[in-house]
């Protein structure tokens, strides 16, 4: 799995949950993943990489 794909999925799901739960998220983050500020995108991709390494590539996780 590519980190960018997982990061996009996590962002999309977070926004869906936020909307459902009526959480007030940052306006500049209520956009498509591709339109996120570069810093936010980079953090999400880094988090996705760590999840992949920890849970998908590590048989001891």
PDB file of C-alpha atoms in Angstrom:
ATOM      1  CA  UNK A   1       0.000   0.000   0.000  1.00  0.00           C
ATOM      2  CA  UNK A   2       1.261   3.453  -0.877  1.00  0.00           C
ATOM      3  CA  UNK A   3       1.439   5.958   1.986  1.00  0.00           C
ATOM      4  CA  UNK A   4      -0.271   8.635  -0.104  1.00  0.00           C
ATOM      5  CA  UNK A   5      -3.284   6.390  -0.682  1.00  0.00           C
ATOM      6  CA  UNK A   6      -3.617   5.601   3.031  1.00  0.00           C
ATOM      7  CA  UNK A   7      -3.115   9.266   3.965  1.00  0.00           C
ATOM      8  CA  UNK A   8      -5.882  10.328   1.582  1.00  0.00           C
ATOM      9  CA  UNK A   9      -8.209   7.653   2.973  1.00  0.00           C
ATOM     10  CA  UNK A  10      -7.489   8.721   6.564  1.00  0.00           C
ATOM     11  CA  UNK A  11      -8.145  12.355   5.715  1.00  0.00           C
ATOM     12  CA  UNK A  12     -11.394  11.554   3.920  1.00  0.00           C
ATOM     13  CA  UNK A  13     -12.639   9.317   6.732  1.00  0.00           C
ATOM     14  CA  UNK A  14     -11.694  11.861   9.396  1.00  0.00           C
ATOM     15  CA  UNK A  15     -13.670  14.533   7.577  1.00  0.00           C
ATOM     16  CA  UNK A  16     -16.691  12.199   7.243  1.00  0.00           C
ATOM     17  CA  UNK A  17     -16.604  11.369  10.948  1.00  0.00           C
ATOM     18  CA  UNK A  18     -16.119  15.027  11.872  1.00  0.00           C
ATOM     19  CA  UNK A  19     -19.135  16.037   9.840  1.00  0.00           C
ATOM     20  CA  UNK A  20     -21.273  13.246  11.294  1.00  0.00           C
ATOM     21  CA  UNK A  21     -20.258  14.092  14.865  1.00  0.00           C
ATOM     22  CA  UNK A  22     -20.581  17.835  14.232  1.00  0.00           C
ATOM     23  CA  UNK A  23     -16.959  18.498  15.146  1.00  0.00           C
ATOM     24  CA  UNK A  24     -15.664  21.870  14.071  1.00  0.00           C
ATOM     25  CA  UNK A  25     -12.463  21.176  12.145  1.00  0.00           C
ATOM     26  CA  UNK A  26     -10.156  23.792  10.663  1.00  0.00           C
ATOM     27  CA  UNK A  27     -11.610  25.457   7.581  1.00  0.00           C
ATOM     28  CA  UNK A  28      -8.404  25.004   5.570  1.00  0.00           C
ATOM     29  CA  UNK A  29      -8.608  21.241   6.232  1.00  0.00           C
ATOM     30  CA  UNK A  30     -12.207  20.839   5.040  1.00  0.00           C
ATOM     31  CA  UNK A  31     -10.912  20.247   1.520  1.00  0.00           C
ATOM     32  CA  UNK A  32      -9.891  17.351  -0.667  1.00  0.00           C
ATOM     33  CA  UNK A  33      -6.604  15.729   0.365  1.00  0.00           C
ATOM     34  CA  UNK A  34      -4.856  17.125  -2.718  1.00  0.00           C
ATOM     35  CA  UNK A  35      -5.864  20.651  -1.664  1.00  0.00           C
ATOM     36  CA  UNK A  36      -4.644  20.441   1.928  1.00  0.00           C
ATOM     37  CA  UNK A  37      -1.850  22.785   2.976  1.00  0.00           C
ATOM     38  CA  UNK A  38       1.466  21.110   2.142  1.00  0.00           C
ATOM     39  CA  UNK A  39       2.428  20.834   5.818  1.00  0.00           C
ATOM     40  CA  UNK A  40      -0.788  18.975   6.667  1.00  0.00           C
ATOM     41  CA  UNK A  41      -0.380  16.664   3.693  1.00  0.00           C
ATOM     42  CA  UNK A  42       3.210  15.893   4.677  1.00  0.00           C
ATOM     43  CA  UNK A  43       2.181  15.019   8.249  1.00  0.00           C
ATOM     44  CA  UNK A  44      -0.597  12.717   7.026  1.00  0.00           C
ATOM     45  CA  UNK A  45       1.762  10.951   4.611  1.00  0.00           C
ATOM     46  CA  UNK A  46       4.380  10.506   7.348  1.00  0.00           C
ATOM     47  CA  UNK A  47       1.740   9.094   9.694  1.00  0.00           C
ATOM     48  CA  UNK A  48       0.580   6.725   6.953  1.00  0.00           C
ATOM     49  CA  UNK A  49       4.174   5.533   6.420  1.00  0.00           C
ATOM     50  CA  UNK A  50       4.513   4.785  10.128  1.00  0.00           C
ATOM     51  CA  UNK A  51       1.203   2.894  10.210  1.00  0.00           C
ATOM     52  CA  UNK A  52       2.254   0.817   7.214  1.00  0.00           C
ATOM     53  CA  UNK A  53       5.613  -0.015   8.789  1.00  0.00           C
ATOM     54  CA  UNK A  54       4.138  -0.764  12.219  1.00  0.00           C
ATOM     55  CA  UNK A  55       1.031  -2.709  11.283  1.00  0.00           C
ATOM     56  CA  UNK A  56       1.348  -3.915   7.707  1.00  0.00           C
ATOM     57  CA  UNK A  57       5.051  -4.668   7.283  1.00  0.00           C
ATOM     58  CA  UNK A  58       5.784  -5.883  10.798  1.00  0.00           C
ATOM     59  CA  UNK A  59       4.718  -9.439  11.548  1.00  0.00           C
ATOM     60  CA  UNK A  60       5.368  -8.824  15.267  1.00  0.00           C
ATOM     61  CA  UNK A  61       2.969  -5.878  15.554  1.00  0.00           C
TER      62      UNK A  61
END
